[in-house]
Tab-separated table of C-alpha atoms and ligand atoms in Angstrom:
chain	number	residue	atom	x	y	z
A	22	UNK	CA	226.771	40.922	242.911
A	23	UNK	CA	225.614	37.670	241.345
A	24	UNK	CA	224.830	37.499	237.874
A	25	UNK	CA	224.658	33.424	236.638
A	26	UNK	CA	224.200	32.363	232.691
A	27	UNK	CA	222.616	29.775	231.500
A	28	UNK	CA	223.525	28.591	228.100
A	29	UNK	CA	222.608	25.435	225.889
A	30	UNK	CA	226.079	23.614	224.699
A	31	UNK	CA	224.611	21.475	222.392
A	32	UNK	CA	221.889	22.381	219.205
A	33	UNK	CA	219.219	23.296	221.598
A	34	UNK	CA	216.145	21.270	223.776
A	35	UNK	CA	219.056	20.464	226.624
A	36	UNK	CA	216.926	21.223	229.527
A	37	UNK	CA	217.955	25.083	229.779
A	38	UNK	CA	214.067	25.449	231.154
A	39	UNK	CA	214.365	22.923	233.800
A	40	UNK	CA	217.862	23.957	235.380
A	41	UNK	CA	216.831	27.609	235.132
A	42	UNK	CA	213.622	26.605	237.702
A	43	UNK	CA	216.125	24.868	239.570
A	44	UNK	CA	218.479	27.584	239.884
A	45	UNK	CA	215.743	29.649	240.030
A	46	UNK	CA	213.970	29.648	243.754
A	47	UNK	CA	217.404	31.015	244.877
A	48	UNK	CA	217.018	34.169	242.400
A	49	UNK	CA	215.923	37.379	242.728
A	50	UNK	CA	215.368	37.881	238.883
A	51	UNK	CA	215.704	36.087	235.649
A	52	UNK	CA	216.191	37.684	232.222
A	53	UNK	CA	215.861	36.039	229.096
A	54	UNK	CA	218.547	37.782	226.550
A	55	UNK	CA	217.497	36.938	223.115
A	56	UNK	CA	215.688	34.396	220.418
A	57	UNK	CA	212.022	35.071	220.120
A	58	UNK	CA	208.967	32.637	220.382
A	59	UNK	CA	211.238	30.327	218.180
A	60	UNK	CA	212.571	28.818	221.818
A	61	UNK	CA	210.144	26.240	224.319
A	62	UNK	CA	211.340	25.833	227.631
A	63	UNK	CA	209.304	22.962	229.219
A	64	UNK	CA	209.547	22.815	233.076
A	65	UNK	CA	207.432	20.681	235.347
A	66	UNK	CA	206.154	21.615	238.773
A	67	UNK	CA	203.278	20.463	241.115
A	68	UNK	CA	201.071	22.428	239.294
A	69	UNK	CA	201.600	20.698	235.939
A	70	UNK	CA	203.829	21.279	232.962
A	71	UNK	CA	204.652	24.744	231.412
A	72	UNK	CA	205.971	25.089	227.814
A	73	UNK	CA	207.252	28.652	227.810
A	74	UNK	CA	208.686	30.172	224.863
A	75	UNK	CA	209.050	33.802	225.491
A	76	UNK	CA	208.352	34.263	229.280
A	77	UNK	CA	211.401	33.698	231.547
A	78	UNK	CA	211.378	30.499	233.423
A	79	UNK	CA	210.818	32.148	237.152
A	80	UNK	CA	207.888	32.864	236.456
A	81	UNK	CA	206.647	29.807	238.107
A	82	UNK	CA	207.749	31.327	241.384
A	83	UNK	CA	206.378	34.329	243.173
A	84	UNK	CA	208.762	36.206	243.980
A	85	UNK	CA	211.114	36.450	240.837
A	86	UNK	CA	211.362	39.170	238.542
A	87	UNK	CA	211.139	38.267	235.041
A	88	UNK	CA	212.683	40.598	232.488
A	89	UNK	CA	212.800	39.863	228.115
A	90	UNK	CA	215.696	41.517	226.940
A	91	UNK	CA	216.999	43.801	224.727
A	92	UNK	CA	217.745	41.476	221.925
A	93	UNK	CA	214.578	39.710	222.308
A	94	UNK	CA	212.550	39.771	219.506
A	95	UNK	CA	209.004	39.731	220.467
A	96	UNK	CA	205.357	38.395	218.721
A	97	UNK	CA	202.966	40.835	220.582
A	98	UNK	CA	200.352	38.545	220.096
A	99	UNK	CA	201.965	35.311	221.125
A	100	UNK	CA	203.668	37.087	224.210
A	101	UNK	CA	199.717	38.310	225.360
A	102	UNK	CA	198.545	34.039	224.710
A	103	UNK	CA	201.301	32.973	227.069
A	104	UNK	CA	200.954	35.784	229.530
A	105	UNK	CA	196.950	34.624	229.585
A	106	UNK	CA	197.729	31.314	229.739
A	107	UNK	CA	199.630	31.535	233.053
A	108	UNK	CA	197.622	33.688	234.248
A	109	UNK	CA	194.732	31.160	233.685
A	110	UNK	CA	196.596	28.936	235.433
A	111	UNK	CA	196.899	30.784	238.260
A	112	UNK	CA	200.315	32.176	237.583
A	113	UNK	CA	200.887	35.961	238.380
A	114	UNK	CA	202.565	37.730	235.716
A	115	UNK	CA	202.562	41.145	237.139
A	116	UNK	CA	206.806	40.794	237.716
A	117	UNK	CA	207.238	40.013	233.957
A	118	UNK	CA	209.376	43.676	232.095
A	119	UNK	CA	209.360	43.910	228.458
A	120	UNK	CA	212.165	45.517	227.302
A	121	UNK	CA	211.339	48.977	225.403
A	122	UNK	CA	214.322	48.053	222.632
A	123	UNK	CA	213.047	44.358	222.242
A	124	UNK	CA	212.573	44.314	218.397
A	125	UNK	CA	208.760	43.095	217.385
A	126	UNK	CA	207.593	40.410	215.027
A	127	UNK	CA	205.169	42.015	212.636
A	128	UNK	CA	203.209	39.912	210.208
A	129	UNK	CA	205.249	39.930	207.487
A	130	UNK	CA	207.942	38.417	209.645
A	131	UNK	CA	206.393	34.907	209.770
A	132	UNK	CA	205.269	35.098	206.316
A	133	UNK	CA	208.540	35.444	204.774
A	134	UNK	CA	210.186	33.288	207.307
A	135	UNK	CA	207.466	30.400	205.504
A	136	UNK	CA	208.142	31.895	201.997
A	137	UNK	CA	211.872	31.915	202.521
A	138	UNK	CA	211.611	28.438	203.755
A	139	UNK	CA	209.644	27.019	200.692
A	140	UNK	CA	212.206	28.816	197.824
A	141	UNK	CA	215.608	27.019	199.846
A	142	UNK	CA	214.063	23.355	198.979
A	143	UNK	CA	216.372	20.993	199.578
A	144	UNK	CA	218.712	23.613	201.210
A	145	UNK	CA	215.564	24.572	203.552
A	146	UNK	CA	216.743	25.142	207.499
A	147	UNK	CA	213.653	23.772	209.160
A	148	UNK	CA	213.531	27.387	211.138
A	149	UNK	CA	210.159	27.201	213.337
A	150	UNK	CA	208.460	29.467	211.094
A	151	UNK	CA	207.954	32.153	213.910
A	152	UNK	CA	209.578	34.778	212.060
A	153	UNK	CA	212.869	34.582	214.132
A	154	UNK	CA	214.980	34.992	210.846
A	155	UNK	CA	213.553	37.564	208.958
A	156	UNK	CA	212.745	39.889	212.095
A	157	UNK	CA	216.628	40.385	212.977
A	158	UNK	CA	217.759	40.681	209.328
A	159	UNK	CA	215.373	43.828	209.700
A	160	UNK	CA	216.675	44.906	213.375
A	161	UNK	CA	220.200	44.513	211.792
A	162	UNK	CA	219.415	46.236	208.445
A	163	UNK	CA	217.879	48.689	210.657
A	164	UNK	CA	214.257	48.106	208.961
A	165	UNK	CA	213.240	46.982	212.545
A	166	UNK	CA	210.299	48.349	214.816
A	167	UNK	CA	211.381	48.287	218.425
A	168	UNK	CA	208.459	48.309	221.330
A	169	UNK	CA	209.798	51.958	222.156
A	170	UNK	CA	208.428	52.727	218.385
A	171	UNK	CA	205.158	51.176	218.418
A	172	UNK	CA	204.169	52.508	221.681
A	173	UNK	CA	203.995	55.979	220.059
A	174	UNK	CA	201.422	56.060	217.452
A	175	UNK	CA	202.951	58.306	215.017
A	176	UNK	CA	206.298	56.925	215.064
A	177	UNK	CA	204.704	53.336	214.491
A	178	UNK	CA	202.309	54.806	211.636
A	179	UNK	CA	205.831	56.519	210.088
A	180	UNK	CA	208.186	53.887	210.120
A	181	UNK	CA	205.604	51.110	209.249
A	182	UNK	CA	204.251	52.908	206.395
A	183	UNK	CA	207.978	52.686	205.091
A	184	UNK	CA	209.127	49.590	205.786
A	185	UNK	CA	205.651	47.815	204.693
A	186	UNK	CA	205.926	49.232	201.501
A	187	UNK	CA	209.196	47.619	200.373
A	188	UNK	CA	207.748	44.020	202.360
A	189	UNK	CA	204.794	44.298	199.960
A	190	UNK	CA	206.583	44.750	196.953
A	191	UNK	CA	208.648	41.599	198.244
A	192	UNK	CA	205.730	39.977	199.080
A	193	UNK	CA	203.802	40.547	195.844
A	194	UNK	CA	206.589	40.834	193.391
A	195	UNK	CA	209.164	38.097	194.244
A	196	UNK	CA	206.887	35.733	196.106
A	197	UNK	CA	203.797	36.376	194.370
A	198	UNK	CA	201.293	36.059	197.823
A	199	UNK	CA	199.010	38.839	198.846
A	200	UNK	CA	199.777	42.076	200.326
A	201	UNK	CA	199.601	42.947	203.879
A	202	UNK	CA	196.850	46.020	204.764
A	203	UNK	CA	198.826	48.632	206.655
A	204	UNK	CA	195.808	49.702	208.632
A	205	UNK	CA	194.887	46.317	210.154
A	206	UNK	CA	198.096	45.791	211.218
A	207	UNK	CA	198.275	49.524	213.047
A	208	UNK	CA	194.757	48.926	214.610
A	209	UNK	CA	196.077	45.006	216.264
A	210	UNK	CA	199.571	45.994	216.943
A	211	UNK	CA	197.924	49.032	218.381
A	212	UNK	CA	195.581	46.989	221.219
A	213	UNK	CA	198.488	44.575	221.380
A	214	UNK	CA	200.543	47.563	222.972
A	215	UNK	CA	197.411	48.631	225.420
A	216	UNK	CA	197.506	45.242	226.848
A	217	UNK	CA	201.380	44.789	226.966
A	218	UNK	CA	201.618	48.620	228.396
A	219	UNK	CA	202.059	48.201	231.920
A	220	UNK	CA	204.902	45.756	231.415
A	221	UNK	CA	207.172	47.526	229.284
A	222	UNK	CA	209.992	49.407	230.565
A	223	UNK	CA	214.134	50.296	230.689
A	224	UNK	CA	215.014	46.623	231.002
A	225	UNK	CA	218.541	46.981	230.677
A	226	UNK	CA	218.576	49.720	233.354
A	227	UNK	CA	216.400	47.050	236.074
A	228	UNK	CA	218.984	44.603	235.331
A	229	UNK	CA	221.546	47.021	236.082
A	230	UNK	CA	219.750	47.861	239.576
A	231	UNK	CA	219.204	45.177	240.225
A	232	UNK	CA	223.021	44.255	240.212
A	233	UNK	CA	224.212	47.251	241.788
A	234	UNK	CA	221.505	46.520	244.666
A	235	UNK	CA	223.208	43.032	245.144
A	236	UNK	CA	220.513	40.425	244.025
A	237	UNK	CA	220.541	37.478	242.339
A	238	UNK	CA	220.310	37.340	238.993
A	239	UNK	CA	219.873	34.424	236.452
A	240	UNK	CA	219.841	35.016	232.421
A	241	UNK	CA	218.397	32.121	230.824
A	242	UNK	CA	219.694	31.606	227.245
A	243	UNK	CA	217.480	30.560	224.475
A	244	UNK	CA	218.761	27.890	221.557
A	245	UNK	CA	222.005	27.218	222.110
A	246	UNK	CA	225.770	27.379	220.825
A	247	UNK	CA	225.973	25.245	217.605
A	248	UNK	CA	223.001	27.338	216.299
A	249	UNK	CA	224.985	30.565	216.888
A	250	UNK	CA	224.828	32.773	213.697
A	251	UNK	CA	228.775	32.818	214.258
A	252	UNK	CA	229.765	29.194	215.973
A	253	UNK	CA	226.994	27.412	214.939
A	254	UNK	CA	227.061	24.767	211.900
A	255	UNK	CA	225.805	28.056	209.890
A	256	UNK	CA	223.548	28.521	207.607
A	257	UNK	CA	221.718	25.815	209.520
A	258	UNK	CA	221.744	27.845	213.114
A	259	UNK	CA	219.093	30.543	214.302
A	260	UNK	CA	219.422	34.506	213.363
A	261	UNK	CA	220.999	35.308	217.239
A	262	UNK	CA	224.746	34.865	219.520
A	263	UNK	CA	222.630	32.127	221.730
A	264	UNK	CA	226.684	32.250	223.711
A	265	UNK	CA	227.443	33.452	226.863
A	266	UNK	CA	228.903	36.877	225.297
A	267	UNK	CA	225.383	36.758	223.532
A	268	UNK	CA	223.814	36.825	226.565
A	269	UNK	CA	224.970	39.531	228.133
A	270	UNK	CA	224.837	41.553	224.932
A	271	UNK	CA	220.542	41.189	225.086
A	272	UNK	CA	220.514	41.658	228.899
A	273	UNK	CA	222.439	44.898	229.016
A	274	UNK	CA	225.118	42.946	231.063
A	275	UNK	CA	228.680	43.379	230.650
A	276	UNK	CA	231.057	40.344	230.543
A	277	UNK	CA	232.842	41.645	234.018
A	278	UNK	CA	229.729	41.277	235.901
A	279	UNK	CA	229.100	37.592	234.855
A	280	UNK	CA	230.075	34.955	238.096
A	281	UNK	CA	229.387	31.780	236.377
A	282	UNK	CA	228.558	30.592	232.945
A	283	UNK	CA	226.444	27.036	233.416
A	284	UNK	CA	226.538	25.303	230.169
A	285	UNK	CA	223.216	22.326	229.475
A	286	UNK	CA	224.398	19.247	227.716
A	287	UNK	CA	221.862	16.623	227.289
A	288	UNK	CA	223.698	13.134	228.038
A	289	UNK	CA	223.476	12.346	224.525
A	290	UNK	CA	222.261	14.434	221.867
A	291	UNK	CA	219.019	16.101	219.838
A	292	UNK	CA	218.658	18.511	216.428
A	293	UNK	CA	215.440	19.762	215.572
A	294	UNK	CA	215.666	21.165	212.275
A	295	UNK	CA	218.557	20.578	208.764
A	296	UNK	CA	221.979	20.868	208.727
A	297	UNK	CA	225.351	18.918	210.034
A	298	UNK	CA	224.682	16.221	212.394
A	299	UNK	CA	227.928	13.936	213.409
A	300	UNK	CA	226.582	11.648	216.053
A	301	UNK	CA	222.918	10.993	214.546
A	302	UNK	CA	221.832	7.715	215.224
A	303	UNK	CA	219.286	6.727	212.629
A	304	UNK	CA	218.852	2.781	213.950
A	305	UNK	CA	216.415	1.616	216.373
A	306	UNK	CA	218.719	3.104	218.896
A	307	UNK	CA	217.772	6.480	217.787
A	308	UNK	CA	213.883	5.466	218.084
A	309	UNK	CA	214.794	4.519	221.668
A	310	UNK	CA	216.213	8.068	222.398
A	311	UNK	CA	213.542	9.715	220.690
A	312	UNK	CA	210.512	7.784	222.226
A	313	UNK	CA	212.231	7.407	226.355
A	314	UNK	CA	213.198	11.221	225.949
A	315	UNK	CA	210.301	12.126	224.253
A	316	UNK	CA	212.238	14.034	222.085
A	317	UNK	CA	209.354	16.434	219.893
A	318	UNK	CA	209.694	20.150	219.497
A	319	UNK	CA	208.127	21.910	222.177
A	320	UNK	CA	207.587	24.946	219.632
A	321	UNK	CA	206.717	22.902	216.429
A	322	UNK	CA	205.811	19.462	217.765
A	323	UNK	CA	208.687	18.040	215.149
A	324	UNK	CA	210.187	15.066	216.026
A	325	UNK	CA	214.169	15.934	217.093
A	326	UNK	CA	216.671	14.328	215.556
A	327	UNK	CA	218.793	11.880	218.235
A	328	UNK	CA	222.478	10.800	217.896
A	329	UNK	CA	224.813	10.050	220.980
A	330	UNK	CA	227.207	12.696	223.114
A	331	UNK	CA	229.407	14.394	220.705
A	332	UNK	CA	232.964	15.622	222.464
A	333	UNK	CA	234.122	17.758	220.412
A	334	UNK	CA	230.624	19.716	220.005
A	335	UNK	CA	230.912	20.286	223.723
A	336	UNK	CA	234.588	20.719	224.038
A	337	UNK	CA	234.006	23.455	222.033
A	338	UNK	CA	231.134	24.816	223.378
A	339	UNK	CA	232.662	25.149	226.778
A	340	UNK	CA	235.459	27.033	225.534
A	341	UNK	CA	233.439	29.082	223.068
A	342	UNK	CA	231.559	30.273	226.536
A	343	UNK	CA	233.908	29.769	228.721
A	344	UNK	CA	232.012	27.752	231.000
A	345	UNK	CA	232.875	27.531	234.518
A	346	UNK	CA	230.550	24.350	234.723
A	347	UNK	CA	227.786	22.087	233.075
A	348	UNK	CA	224.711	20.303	233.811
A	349	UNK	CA	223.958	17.288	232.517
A	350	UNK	CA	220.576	16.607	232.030
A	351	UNK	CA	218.151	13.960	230.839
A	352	UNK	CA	220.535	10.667	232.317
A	353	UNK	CA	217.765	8.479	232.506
A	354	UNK	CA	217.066	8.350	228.810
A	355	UNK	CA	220.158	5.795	228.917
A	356	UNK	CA	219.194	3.557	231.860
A	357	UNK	CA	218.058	0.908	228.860
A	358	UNK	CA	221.697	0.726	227.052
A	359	UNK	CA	224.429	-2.183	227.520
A	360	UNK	CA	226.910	0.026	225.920
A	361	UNK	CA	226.847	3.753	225.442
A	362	UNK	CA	228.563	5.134	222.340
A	363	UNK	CA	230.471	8.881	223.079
A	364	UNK	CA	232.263	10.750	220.297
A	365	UNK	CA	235.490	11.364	221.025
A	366	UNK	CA	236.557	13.111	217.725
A	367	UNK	CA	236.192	13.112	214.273
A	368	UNK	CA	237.904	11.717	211.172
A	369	UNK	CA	237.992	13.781	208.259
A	370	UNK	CA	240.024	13.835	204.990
A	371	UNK	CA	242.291	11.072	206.404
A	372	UNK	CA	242.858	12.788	209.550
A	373	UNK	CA	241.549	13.034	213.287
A	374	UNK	CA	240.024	16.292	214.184
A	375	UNK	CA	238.542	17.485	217.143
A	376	UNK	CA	236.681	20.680	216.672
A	377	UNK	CA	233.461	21.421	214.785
A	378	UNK	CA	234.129	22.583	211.042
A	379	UNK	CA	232.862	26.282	209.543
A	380	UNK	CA	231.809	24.833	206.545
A	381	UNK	CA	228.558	23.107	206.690
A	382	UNK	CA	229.334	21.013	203.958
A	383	UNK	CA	232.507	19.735	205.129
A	384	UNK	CA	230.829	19.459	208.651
A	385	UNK	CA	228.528	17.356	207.317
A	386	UNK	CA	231.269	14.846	206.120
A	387	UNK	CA	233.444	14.158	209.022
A	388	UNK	CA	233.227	10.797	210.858
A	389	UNK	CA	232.570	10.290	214.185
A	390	UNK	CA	235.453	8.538	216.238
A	391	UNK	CA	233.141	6.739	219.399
A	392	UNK	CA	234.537	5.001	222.366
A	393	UNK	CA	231.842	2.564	223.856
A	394	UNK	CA	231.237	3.063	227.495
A	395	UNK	CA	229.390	0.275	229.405
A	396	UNK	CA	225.818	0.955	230.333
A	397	UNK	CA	224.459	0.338	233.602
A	398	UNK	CA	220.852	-1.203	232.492
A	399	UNK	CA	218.960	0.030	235.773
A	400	UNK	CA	216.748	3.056	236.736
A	401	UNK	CA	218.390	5.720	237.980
A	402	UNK	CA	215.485	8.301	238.140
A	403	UNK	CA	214.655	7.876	242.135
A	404	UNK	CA	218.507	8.535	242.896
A	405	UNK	CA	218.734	11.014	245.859
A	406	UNK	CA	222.640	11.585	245.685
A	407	UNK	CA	225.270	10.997	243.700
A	408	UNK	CA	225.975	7.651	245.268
A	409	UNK	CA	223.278	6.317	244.170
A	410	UNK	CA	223.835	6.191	240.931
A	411	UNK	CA	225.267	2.871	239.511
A	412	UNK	CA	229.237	2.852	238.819
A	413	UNK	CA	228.969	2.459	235.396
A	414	UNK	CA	226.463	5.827	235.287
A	415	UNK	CA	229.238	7.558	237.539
A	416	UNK	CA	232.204	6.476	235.096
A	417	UNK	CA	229.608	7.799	232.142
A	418	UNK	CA	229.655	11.196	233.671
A	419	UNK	CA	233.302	11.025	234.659
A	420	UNK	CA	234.369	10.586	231.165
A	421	UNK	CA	232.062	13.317	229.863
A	422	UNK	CA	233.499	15.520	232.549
A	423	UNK	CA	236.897	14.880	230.933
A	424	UNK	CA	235.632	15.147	227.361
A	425	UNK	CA	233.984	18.769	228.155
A	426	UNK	CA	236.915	19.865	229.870
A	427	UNK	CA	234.734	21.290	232.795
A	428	UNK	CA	233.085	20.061	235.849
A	429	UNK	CA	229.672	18.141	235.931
A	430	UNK	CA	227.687	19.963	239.007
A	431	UNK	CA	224.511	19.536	237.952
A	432	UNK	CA	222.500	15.462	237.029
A	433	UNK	CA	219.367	15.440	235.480
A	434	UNK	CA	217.817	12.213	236.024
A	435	UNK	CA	214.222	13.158	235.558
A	436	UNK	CA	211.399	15.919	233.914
A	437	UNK	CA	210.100	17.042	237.787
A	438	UNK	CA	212.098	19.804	240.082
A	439	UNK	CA	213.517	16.857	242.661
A	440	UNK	CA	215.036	14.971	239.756
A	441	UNK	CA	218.102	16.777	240.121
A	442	UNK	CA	221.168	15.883	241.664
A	443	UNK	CA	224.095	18.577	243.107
A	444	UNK	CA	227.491	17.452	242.317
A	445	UNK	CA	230.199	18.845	245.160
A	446	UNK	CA	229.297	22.507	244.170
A	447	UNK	CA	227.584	25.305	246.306
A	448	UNK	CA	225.036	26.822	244.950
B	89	IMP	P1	214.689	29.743	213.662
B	89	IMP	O1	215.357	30.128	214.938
B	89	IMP	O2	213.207	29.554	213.787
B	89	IMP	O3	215.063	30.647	212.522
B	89	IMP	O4	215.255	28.301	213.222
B	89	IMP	C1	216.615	28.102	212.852
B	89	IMP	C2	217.141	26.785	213.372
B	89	IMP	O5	217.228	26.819	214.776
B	89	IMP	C3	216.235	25.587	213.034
B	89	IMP	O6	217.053	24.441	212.836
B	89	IMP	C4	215.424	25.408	214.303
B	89	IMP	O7	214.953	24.093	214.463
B	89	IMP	C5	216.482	25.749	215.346
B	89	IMP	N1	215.885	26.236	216.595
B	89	IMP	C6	215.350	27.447	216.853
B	89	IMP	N2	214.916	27.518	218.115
B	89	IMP	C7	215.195	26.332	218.688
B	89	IMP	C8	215.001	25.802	220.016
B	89	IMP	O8	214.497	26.448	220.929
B	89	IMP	N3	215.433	24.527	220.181
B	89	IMP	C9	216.021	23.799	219.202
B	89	IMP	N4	216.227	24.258	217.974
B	89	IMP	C10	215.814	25.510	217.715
């Protein structure tokens, strides 16, 4: 048995995509849990770059099964444009399962999602617009349409006949915007399932095989901890658990089958999106992050907010998971520093914390406490061991190590598959 997790420990955009193709030519499968089109997971090969969003991240190598989760919540029609994409590309998606109790974006989802967003103003989240939101308050208030449902006619017709009438009186009523036409929607959704068809199956029950036969199994989180609905800097976080117990919950995985939890820190720090921010760096500094990490939404095309390693963010994130270890990606983006601020805690009220707070508010007004490391000022991107790397890059990572409170196995020094370095773990 081998089941892995991958997790983001910071707000998202660590690199999850990238370590998961690294991890991934050892695997037998990969399952992505949860989050919906919302998520871009950029990995580079020979072939080119990839942005995948809903589509597991071995899918760029033959002989991985790819499996989307239970508590995945799928846009039929966005799925079917990345599936043709690869498969333009030259990419076989034959090995990708859709899971039959993956909830579905319909298109109200979207359009409340935008309507939602415009009402917050000032208090607006910066969601992606995909729908994310709205789609699992419905799967939640039980309002939801899973694939299982809308690959039976009848049921679909049934429970979308109910559940369209209260969206249009929403739609119409509160928001004043048109109503949606109940047969158009039956007649897309209805080819979208032809096409999807032959991919749709018993996910959780593959996974479970696929365990009990011994294989190698990744799941590749989407988003990551400080936008979980319960641990995250709510109500600035996305609508899922994007944790480790998350995870397993939308793979059909329980936590006693789990071997290691791999938590993705960027080396400093990105937001797309409102909300609490402690380590933002809004100087020229920032602009530097931003332009050598090229640091826009893979999803929106937004420009991320940048800010420098926060401590506490992934103190607690490791424990929230409990990580056995972390990659660090995206190293290189600080070759250009003298001296490399890290947040070692916060002040608050008078006082030195050293956790995240619940209220948003509050979390918004603590101060970070930085220690300055020096910065090495050379490239470190053709490093082919850990030696390489200058000292002062070494005693970087050394006193994130400490900060995290878990070992460093994995460097990212690079976008491409060789740019990675193994740190004194097997594999
Ligand atoms: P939603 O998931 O679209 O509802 O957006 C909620 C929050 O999560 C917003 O701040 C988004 O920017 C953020 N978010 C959602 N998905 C991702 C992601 O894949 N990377 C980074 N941030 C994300």
């Amino acid at each position: 048995m081998s089941v892995t997790i991958i997790i983001g420990g910071q707000w998202g955009d660590e690199g999850k995509g990238k370590i998961t193709d690294s991890l991934a030519v050892q695997a037998d499968m990969v399952v992505r849990p949860n989050g919906s089109a919302n998520a871009g997971h950029t990995v580079q090969t020979d072939a080119g770059i990839f942005k995948l969003h809903l589509v597991p991240s071995g899918i760029l190598y033959t002989d991985c099964d790819c499996v989307i989760g239970a508590g995945v919540a799928i846009d039929p029609e966005s799925l079917i444009e990345e599936l043709d994409d690869l498969n333009k590309r030259g990419v076989n998606t034959s090995r990708v399962m859709i899971s039959d109790r993956a909830t579905v974006i319909l298109p109200y989802h979207p359009l409340l999602d935008q309507l939602e967003e415009q009402s917050r103003g000032e208090q607006s989240i910066g969601t992606t617009l995909k729908g994310n939101g709205p789609a699992y308050a419905d799967k939640v208030g039980r309002r939801g349409l899973r694939i299982a449902d809308m690959t039976d006619e009848r049921t679909f017709a049934e429970r979308l006949r109910l559940v369209l009438a209260e969206k249009n009186k929403i739609l119409t009523r509160i928001y004043g915007a048109d109503p949606l036409d109940e047969s158009e929607i039956l007649e897309h959704y209805a080819s979208y399932m032809e096409r999807l068809a032959p991919h749709i199956g018993q996910a959780e029950i593959a996974v479970q095989d696929a365990i009990d036969a011994g294989k190698r199994i990744l799941i590749e989180g989407a988003q990551a901890t400080l936008l979980d609905i319960d641990y995250g800097s709510y109500p600035y976080v996305t609508s899922t658990s994007p944790t480790a117990a998350g995870a397993c919950q939308g793979a059909g995985v329980g936590p006693g089958q789990v071997d290691r939890t791999i938590g993705v820190f960027k080396a400093y720090i990105t937001r797309v999106g409102s909300g609490p921010f402690p380590t933002e760096e809004h100087d020229q500094r920032g602009e530097i992050l931003r332009s050598r990490g090229k640091e826009f939404g893979t999803t929106t095309g937004r420009p991320r907010r940048t800010g420098w390693f926060d401590g506490p963010v992934a103190r607690y994130a490791a424990r929230i998971n409990g990580l056995s270890e972390v990659a660090l990606t995206k190293l290189d983006i600080l070759d250009e520093f003298d001296r490399i601020p890290v947040c070692t805690g916060y002040r608050y009220g008078g006082e030195l914390i050293s956790n995240p707070l619940a209220s948003a508010l509050q979390y918004g007004e603590v101060e970070p406490v930085y220690e300055y490391l020096d910065g090495w000022r050379q490239d470190t991107s053709n490093a082919q061991t850990m030696d390489d790397l200058p000292a002062a890059a070494q005693r970087y990572i050394e006193r994130l190590e400490e900060l995290i409170g878990r070992p460093i196995t994995y460097i990212g020094i690079g976008p491409s598959r060789s740019q990675i370095l193994e740190r004194g773990v097997a594999v």
